[in-house]
PDB file of C-alpha atoms in Angstrom:
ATOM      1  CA  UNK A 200     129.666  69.206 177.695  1.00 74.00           C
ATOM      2  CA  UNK A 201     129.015  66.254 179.633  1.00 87.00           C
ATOM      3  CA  UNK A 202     124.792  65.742 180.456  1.00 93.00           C
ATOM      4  CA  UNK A 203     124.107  65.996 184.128  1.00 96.00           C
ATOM      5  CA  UNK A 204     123.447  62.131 185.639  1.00 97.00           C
ATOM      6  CA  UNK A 205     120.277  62.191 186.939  1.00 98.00           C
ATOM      7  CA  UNK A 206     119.349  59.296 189.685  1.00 98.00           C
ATOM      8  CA  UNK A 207     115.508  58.868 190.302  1.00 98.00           C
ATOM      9  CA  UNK A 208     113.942  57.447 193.588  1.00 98.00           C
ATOM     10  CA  UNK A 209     110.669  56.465 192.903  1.00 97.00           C
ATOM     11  CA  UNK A 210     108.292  55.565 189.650  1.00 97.00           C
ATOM     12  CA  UNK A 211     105.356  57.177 190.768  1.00 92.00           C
ATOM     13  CA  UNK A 212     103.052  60.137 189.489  1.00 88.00           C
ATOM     14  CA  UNK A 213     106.120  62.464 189.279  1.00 92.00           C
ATOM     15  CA  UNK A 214     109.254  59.482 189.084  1.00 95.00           C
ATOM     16  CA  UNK A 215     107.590  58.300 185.895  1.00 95.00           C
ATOM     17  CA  UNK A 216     107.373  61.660 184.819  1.00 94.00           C
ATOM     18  CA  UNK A 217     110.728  62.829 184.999  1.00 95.00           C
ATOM     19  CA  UNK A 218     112.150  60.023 183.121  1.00 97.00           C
ATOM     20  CA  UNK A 219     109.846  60.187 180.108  1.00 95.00           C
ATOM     21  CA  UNK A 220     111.066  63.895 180.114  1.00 94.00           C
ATOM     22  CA  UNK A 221     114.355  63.151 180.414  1.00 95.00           C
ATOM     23  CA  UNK A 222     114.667  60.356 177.901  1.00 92.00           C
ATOM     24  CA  UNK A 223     114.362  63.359 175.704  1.00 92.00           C
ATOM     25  CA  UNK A 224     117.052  65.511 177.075  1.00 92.00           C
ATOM     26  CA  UNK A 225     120.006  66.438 175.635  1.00 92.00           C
ATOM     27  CA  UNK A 226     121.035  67.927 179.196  1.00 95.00           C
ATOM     28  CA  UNK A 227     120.535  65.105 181.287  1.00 96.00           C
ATOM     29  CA  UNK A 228     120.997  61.655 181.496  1.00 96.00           C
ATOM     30  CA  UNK A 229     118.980  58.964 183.527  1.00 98.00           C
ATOM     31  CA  UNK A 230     122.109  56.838 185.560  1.00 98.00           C
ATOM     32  CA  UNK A 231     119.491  55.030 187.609  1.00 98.00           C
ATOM     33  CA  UNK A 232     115.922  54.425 189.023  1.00 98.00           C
ATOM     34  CA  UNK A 233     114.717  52.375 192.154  1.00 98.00           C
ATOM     35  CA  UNK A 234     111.030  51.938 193.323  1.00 97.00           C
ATOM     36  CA  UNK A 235     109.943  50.014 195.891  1.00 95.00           C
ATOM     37  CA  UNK A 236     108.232  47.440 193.558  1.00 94.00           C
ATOM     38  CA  UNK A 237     110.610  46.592 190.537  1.00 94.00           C
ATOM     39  CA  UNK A 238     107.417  44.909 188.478  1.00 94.00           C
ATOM     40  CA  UNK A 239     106.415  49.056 187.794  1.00 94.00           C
ATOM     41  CA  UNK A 240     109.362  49.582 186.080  1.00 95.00           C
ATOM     42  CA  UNK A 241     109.425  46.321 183.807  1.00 94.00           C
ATOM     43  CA  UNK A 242     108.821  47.101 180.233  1.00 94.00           C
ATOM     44  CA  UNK A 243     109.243  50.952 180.473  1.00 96.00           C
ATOM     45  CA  UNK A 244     112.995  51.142 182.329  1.00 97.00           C
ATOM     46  CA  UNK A 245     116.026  49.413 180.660  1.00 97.00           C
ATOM     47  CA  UNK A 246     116.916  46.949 182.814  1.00 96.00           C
ATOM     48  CA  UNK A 247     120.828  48.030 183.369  1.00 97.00           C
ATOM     49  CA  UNK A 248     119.071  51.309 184.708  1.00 97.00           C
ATOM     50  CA  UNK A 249     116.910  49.646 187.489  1.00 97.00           C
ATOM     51  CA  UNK A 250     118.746  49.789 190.914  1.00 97.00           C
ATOM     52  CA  UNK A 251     117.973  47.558 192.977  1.00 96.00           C
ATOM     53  CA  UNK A 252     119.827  48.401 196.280  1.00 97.00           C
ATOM     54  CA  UNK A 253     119.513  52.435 197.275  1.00 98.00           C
ATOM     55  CA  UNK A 254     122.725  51.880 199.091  1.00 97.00           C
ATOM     56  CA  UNK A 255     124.509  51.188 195.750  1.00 98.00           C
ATOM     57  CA  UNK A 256     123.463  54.657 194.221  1.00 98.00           C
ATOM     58  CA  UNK A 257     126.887  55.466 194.533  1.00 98.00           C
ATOM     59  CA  UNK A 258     128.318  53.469 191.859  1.00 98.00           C
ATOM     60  CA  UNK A 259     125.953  55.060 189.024  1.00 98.00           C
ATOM     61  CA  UNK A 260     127.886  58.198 189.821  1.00 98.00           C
ATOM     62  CA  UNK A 261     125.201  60.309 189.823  1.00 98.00           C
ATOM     63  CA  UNK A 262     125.187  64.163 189.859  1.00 98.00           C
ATOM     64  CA  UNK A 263     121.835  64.624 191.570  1.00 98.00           C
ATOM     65  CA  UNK A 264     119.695  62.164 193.239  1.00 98.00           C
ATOM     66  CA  UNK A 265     115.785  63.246 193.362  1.00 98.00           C
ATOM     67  CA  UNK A 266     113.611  61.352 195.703  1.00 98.00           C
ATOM     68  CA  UNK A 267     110.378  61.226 194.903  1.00 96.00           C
ATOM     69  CA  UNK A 268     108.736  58.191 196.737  1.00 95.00           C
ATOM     70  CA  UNK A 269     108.447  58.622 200.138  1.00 93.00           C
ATOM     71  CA  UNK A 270     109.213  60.893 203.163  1.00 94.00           C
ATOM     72  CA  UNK A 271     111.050  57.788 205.173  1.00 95.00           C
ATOM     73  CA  UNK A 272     113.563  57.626 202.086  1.00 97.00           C
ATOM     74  CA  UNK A 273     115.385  61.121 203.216  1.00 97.00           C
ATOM     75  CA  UNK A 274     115.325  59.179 206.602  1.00 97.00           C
ATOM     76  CA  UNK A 275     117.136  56.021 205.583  1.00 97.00           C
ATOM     77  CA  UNK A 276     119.508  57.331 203.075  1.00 98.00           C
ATOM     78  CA  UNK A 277     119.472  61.362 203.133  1.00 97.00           C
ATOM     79  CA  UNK A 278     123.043  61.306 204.760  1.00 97.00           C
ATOM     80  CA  UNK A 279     124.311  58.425 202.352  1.00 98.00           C
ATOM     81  CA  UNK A 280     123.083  60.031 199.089  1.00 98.00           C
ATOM     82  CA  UNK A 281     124.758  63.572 199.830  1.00 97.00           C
ATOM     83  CA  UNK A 282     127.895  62.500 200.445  1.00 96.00           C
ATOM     84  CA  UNK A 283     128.136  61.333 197.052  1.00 97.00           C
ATOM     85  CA  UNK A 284     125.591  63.628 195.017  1.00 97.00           C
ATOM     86  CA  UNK A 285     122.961  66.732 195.516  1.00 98.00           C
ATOM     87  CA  UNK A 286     119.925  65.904 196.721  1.00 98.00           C
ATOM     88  CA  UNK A 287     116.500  66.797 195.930  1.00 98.00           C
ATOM     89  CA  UNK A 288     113.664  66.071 198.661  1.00 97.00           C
ATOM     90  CA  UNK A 289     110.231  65.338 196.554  1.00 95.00           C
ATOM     91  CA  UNK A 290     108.927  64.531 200.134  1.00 94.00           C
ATOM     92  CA  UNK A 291     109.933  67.687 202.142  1.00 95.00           C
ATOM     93  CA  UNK A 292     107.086  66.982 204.985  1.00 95.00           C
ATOM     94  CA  UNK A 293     109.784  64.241 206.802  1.00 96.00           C
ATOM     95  CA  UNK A 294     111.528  68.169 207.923  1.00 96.00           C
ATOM     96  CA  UNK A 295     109.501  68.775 210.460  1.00 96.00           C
ATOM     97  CA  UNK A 296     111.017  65.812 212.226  1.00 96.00           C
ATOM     98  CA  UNK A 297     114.084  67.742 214.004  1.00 96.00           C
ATOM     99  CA  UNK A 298     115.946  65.395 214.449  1.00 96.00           C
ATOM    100  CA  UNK A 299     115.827  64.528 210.483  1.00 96.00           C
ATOM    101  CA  UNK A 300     116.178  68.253 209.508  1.00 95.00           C
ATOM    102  CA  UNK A 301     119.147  68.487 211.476  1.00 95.00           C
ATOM    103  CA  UNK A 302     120.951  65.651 210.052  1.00 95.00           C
ATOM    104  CA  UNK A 303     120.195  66.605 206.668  1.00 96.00           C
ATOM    105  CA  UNK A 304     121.749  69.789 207.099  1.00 93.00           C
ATOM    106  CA  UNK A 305     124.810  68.843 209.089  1.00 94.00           C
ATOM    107  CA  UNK A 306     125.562  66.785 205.731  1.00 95.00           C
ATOM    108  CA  UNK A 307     125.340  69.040 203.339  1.00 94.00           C
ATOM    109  CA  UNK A 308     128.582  69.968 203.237  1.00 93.00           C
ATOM    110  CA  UNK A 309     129.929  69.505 199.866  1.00 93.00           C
ATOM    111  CA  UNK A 310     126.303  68.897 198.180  1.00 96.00           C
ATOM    112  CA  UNK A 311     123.420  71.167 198.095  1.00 96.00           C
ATOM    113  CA  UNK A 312     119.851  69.911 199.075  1.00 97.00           C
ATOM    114  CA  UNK A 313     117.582  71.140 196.809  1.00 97.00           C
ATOM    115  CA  UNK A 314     113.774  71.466 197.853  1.00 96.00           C
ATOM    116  CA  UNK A 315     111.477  71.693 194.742  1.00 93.00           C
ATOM    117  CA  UNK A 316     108.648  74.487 195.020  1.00 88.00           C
ATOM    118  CA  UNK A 317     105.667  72.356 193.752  1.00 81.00           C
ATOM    119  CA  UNK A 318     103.131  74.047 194.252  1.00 79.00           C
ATOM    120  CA  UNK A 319     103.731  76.304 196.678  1.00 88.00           C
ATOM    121  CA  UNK A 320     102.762  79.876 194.493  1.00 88.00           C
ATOM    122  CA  UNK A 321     105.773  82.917 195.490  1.00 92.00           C
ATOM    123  CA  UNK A 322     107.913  80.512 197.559  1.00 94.00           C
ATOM    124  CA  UNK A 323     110.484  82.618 196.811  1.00 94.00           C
ATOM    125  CA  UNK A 324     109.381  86.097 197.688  1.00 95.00           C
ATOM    126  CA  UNK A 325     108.251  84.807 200.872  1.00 96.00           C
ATOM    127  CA  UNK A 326     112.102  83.286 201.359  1.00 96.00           C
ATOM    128  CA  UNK A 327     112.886  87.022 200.418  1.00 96.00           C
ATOM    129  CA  UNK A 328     110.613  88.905 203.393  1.00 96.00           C
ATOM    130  CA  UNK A 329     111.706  85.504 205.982  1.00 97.00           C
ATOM    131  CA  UNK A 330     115.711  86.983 205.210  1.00 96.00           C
ATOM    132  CA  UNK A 331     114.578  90.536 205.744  1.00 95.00           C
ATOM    133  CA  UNK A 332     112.681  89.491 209.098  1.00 95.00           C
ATOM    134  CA  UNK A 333     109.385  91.555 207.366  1.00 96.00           C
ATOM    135  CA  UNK A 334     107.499  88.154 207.271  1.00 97.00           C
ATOM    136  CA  UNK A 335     104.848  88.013 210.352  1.00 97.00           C
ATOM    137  CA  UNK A 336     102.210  85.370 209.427  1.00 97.00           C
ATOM    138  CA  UNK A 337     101.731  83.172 206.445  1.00 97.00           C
ATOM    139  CA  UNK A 338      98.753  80.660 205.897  1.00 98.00           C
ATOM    140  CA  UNK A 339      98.310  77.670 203.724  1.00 97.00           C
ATOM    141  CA  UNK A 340      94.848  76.357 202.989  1.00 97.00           C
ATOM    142  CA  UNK A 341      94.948  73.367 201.017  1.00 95.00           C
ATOM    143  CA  UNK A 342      91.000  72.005 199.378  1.00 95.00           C
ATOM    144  CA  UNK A 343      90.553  68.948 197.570  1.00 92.00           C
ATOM    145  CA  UNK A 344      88.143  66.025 196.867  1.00 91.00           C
ATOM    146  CA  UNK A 345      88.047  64.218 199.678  1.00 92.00           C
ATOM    147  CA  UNK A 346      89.803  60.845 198.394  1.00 91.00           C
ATOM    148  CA  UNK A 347      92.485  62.731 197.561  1.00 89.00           C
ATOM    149  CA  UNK A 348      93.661  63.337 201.124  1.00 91.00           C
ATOM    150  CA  UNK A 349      95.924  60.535 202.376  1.00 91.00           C
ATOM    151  CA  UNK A 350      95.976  61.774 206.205  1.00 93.00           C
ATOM    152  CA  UNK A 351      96.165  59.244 209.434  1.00 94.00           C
ATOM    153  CA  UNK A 352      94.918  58.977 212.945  1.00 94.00           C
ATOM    154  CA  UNK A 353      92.743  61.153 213.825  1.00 95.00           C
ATOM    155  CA  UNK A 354      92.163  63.085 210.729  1.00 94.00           C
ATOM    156  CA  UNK A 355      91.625  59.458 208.853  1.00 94.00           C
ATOM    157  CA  UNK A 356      88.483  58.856 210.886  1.00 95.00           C
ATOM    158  CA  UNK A 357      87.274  62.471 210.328  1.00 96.00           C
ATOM    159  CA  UNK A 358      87.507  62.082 206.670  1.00 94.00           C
ATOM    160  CA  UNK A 359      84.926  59.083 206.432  1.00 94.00           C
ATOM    161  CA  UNK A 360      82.374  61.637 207.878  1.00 95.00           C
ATOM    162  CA  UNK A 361      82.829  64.249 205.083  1.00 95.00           C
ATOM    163  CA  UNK A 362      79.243  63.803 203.117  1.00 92.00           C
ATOM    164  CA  UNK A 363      77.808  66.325 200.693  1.00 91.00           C
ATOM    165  CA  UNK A 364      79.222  69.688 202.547  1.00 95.00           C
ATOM    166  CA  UNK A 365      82.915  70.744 202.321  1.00 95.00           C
ATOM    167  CA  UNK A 366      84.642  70.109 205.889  1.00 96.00           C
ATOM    168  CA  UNK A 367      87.573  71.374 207.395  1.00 97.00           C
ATOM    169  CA  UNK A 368      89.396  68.718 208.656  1.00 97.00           C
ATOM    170  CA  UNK A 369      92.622  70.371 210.757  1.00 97.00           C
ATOM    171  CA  UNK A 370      93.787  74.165 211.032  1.00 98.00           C
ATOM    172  CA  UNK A 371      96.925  73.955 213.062  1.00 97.00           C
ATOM    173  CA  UNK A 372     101.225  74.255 212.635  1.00 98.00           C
ATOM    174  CA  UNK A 373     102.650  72.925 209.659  1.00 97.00           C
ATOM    175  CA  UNK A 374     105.074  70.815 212.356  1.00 97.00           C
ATOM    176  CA  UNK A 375     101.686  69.065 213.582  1.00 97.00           C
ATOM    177  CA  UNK A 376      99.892  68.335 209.805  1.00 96.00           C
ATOM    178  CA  UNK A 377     103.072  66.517 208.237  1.00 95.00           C
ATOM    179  CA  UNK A 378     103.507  63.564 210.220  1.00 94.00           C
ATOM    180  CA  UNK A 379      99.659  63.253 210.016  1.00 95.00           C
ATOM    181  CA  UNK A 380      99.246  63.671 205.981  1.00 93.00           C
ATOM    182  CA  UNK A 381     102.833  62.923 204.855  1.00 90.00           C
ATOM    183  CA  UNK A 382     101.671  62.468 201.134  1.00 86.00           C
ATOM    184  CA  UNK A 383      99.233  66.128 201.242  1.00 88.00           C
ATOM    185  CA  UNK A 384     101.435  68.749 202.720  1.00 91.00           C
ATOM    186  CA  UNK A 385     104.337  68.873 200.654  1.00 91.00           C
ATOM    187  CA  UNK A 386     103.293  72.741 199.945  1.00 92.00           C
ATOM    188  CA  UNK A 387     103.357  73.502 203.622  1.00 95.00           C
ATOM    189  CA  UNK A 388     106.479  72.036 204.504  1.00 95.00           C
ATOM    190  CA  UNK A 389     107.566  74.311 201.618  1.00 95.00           C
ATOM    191  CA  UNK A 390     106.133  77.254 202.682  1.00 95.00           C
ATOM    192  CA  UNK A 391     107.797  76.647 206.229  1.00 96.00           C
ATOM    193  CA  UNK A 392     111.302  76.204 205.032  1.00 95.00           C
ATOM    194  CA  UNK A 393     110.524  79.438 203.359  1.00 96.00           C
ATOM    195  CA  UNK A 394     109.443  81.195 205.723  1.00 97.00           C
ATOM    196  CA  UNK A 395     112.257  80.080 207.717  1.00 96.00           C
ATOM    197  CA  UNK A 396     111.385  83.135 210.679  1.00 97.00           C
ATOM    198  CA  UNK A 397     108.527  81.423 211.211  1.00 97.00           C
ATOM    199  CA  UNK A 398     109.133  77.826 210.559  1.00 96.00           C
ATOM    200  CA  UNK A 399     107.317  74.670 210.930  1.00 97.00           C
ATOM    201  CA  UNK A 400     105.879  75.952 214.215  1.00 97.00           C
ATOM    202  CA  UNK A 401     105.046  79.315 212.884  1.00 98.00           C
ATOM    203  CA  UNK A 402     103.343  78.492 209.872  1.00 98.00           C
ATOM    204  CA  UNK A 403      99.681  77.427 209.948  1.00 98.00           C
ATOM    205  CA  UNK A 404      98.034  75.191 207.643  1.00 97.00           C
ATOM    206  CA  UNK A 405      94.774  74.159 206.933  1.00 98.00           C
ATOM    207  CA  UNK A 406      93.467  71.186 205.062  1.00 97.00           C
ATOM    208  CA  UNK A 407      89.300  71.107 204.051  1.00 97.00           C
ATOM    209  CA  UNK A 408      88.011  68.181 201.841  1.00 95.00           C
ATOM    210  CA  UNK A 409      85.439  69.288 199.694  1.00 95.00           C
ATOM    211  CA  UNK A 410      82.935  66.337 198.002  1.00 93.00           C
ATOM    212  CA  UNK A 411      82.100  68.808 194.997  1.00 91.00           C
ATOM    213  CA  UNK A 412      85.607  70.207 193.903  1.00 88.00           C
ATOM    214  CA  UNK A 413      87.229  69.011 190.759  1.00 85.00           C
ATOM    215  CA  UNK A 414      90.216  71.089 191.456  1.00 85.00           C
ATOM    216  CA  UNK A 415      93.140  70.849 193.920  1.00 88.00           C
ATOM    217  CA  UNK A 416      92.594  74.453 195.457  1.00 93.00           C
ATOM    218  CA  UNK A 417      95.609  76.228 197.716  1.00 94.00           C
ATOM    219  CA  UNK A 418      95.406  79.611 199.243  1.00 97.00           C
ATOM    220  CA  UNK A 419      98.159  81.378 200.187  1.00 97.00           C
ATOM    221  CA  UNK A 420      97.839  84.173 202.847  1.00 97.00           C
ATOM    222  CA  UNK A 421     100.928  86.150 203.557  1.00 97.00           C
ATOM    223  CA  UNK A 422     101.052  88.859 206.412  1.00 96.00           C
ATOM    224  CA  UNK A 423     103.896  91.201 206.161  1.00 95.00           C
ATOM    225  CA  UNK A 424     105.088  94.362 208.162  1.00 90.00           C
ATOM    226  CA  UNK A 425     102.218  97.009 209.693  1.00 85.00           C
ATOM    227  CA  UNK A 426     101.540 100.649 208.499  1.00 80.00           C
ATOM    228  CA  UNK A 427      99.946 102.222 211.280  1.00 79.00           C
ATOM    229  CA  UNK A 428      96.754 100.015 212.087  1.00 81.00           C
ATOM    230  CA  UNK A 429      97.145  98.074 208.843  1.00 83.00           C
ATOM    231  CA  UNK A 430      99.270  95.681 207.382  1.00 85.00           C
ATOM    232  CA  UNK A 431     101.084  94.362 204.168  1.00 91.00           C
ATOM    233  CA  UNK A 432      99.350  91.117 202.954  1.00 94.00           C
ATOM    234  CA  UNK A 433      99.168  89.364 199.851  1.00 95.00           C
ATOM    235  CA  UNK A 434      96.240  86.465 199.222  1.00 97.00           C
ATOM    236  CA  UNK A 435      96.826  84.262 196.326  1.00 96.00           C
ATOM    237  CA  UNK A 436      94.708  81.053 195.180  1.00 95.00           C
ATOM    238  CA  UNK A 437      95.962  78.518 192.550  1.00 91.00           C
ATOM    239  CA  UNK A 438      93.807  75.907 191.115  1.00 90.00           C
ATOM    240  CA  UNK A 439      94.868  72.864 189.536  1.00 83.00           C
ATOM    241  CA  UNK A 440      92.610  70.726 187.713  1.00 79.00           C
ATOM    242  CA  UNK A 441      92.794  66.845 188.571  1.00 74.00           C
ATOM    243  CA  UNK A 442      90.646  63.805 189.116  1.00 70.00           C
ATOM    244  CA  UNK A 443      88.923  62.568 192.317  1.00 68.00           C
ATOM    245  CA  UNK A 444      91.475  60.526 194.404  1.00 57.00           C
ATOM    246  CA  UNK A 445      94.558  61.725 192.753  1.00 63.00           C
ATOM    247  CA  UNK A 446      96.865  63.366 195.621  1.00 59.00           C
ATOM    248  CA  UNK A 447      98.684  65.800 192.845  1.00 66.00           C
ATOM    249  CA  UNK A 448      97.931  67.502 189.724  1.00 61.00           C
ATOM    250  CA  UNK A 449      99.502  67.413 186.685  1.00 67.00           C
ATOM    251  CA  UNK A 450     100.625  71.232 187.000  1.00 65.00           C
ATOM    252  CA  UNK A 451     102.900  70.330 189.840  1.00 75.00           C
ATOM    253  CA  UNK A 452     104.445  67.420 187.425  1.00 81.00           C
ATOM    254  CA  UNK A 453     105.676  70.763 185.019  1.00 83.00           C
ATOM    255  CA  UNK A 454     106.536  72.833 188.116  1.00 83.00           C
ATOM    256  CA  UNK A 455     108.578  69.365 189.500  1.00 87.00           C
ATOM    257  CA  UNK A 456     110.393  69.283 186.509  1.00 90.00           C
ATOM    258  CA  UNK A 457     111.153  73.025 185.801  1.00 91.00           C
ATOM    259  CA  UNK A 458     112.692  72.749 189.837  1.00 92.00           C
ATOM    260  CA  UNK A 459     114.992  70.123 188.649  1.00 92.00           C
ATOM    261  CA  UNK A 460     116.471  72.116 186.015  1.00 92.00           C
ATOM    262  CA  UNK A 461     117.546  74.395 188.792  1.00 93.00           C
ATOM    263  CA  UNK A 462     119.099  72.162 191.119  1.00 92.00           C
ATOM    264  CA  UNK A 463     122.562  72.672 190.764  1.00 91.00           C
ATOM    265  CA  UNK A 464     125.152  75.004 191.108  1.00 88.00           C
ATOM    266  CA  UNK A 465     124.414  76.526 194.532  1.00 92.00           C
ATOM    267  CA  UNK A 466     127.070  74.444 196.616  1.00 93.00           C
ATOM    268  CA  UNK A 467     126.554  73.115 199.788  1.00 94.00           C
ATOM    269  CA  UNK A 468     123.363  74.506 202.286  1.00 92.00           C
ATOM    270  CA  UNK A 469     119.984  74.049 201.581  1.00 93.00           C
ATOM    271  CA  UNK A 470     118.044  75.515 198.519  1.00 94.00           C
ATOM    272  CA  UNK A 471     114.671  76.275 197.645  1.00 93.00           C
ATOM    273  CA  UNK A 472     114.636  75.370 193.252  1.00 92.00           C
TER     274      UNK A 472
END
């Protein structure tokens, strides 16, 4: 059986990752890798494996294309890569542009656009009550060492006045957060293509940088369908242990990987893996 040819955009936290991991496979096959900065990659990625130009991803034939650099990447060459290959979006905040989220799914036609779970905790049973319409609120609250937030504008000069006492720094839509802290709310944009009832306008998130946590901390509050006076709900909390500064832990590295295994087979539409 022939391996699946994997192409890899990016050689970050998680690019770097994925190829040690698949080095090993007997599954999968590395056809290519591009980053932004070639000098990374020298001494780790064969050189006949370093692409150079994303708009010659093509001619590695690849059978799945993960991007896992930056959110302007599904911008650029989204369209481009799934006319030749399935795509998987490492940076899934860039969906909250409209404009983006339409293209990308007007072009997945023939290829399926996979969007990794991460660490977005029951993605997938929230998908299932979005489908049944039972989903009426869902929360993401997302706490980590303050250096670990990338955000901009506003929320940049907010987080140099974070001292000893944990500080919320923005409760609002999902839609609003992303194109303010592309690199932090992967999770949310998750969690709003899940929910798809709700969507990026419907879901709220909430992002608090706390100066004493050594873990990346995510809550998950899920409202579902009322009993009476009450309602269904379902609170989960997930902590990940990391290092001041870095923006994700190495339990969403496992989680990336285990998504990748998954992306394929689904045809054309978009897929949560």
């Amino acid at each position: 059986m022939a391996k699946r040819r994997i192409g890899i955009v990016g050689f970050g936290f998680i690019g770097s990752y994925l190829f040690e991991k698949l080095k090993k496979s007997d599954t999968y096959e590395v056809c290519f890798v591009w980053n932004r900065t070639v000098d990374k990659m020298t001494g780790i990625v064969p050189v006949d494996l370093i692409l150079d130009d994303l708009n010659q991803a093509h001619t590695r034939s690849p059978d799945l294309i993960i991007e896992v650099a930056h959110p302007c990447i599904t911008t650029d060459y989204g369209a481009y890569f799934l006319q030749h290959a399935d795509y998987m979006i490492g940076s899934p905040t860039i969906l909250a542009d409209p404009a983006v989220e339409k293209l990308i799914c007007k072009t997945a036609y023939s290829n399926g656009v996979y969007i990794p779970v991460g660490a977005m905790w029951g993605a997938h049973d929230i998908k299932k009550m979005a489908d049944m319409g039972t989903l009426k609120a869902l929360k993401i609250t997302m706490k980590k060492y303050p250096s670990s937030f990338k955000v901009l504008g506003h929320l940049a000069e907010k987080l140099k006045t974070v001292k000893d006492e944990p500080m919320v720094l923005i409760e609002a839509p999902v839609r609003e957060l992303c194109p303010l802290a592309p690199n932090n709310v992967n999770t949310m944009s998750i969690a709003a293509l899940a929910a798809h009832n709700l969507g990026f306008d419907g879901v709220k998130g909430c992002l608090v940088a706390d100066p004493n946590s050594t873990m990346h901390e995510i809550t998950i509050e899920v409202t579902g369908p009322a009993a009476g006076t009450d309602h269904m709900s379902v609170r989960t909390v997930r902590y990940s242990p990391t290092s001041p500064g870095m923006v994700t832990s190495t339990a969403t590295q496992d989680s990336f990987f285990s998504s990748m295994t998954m992306a394929c087979g689904r045809g054309p539409g978009v897929h949560i893996c």
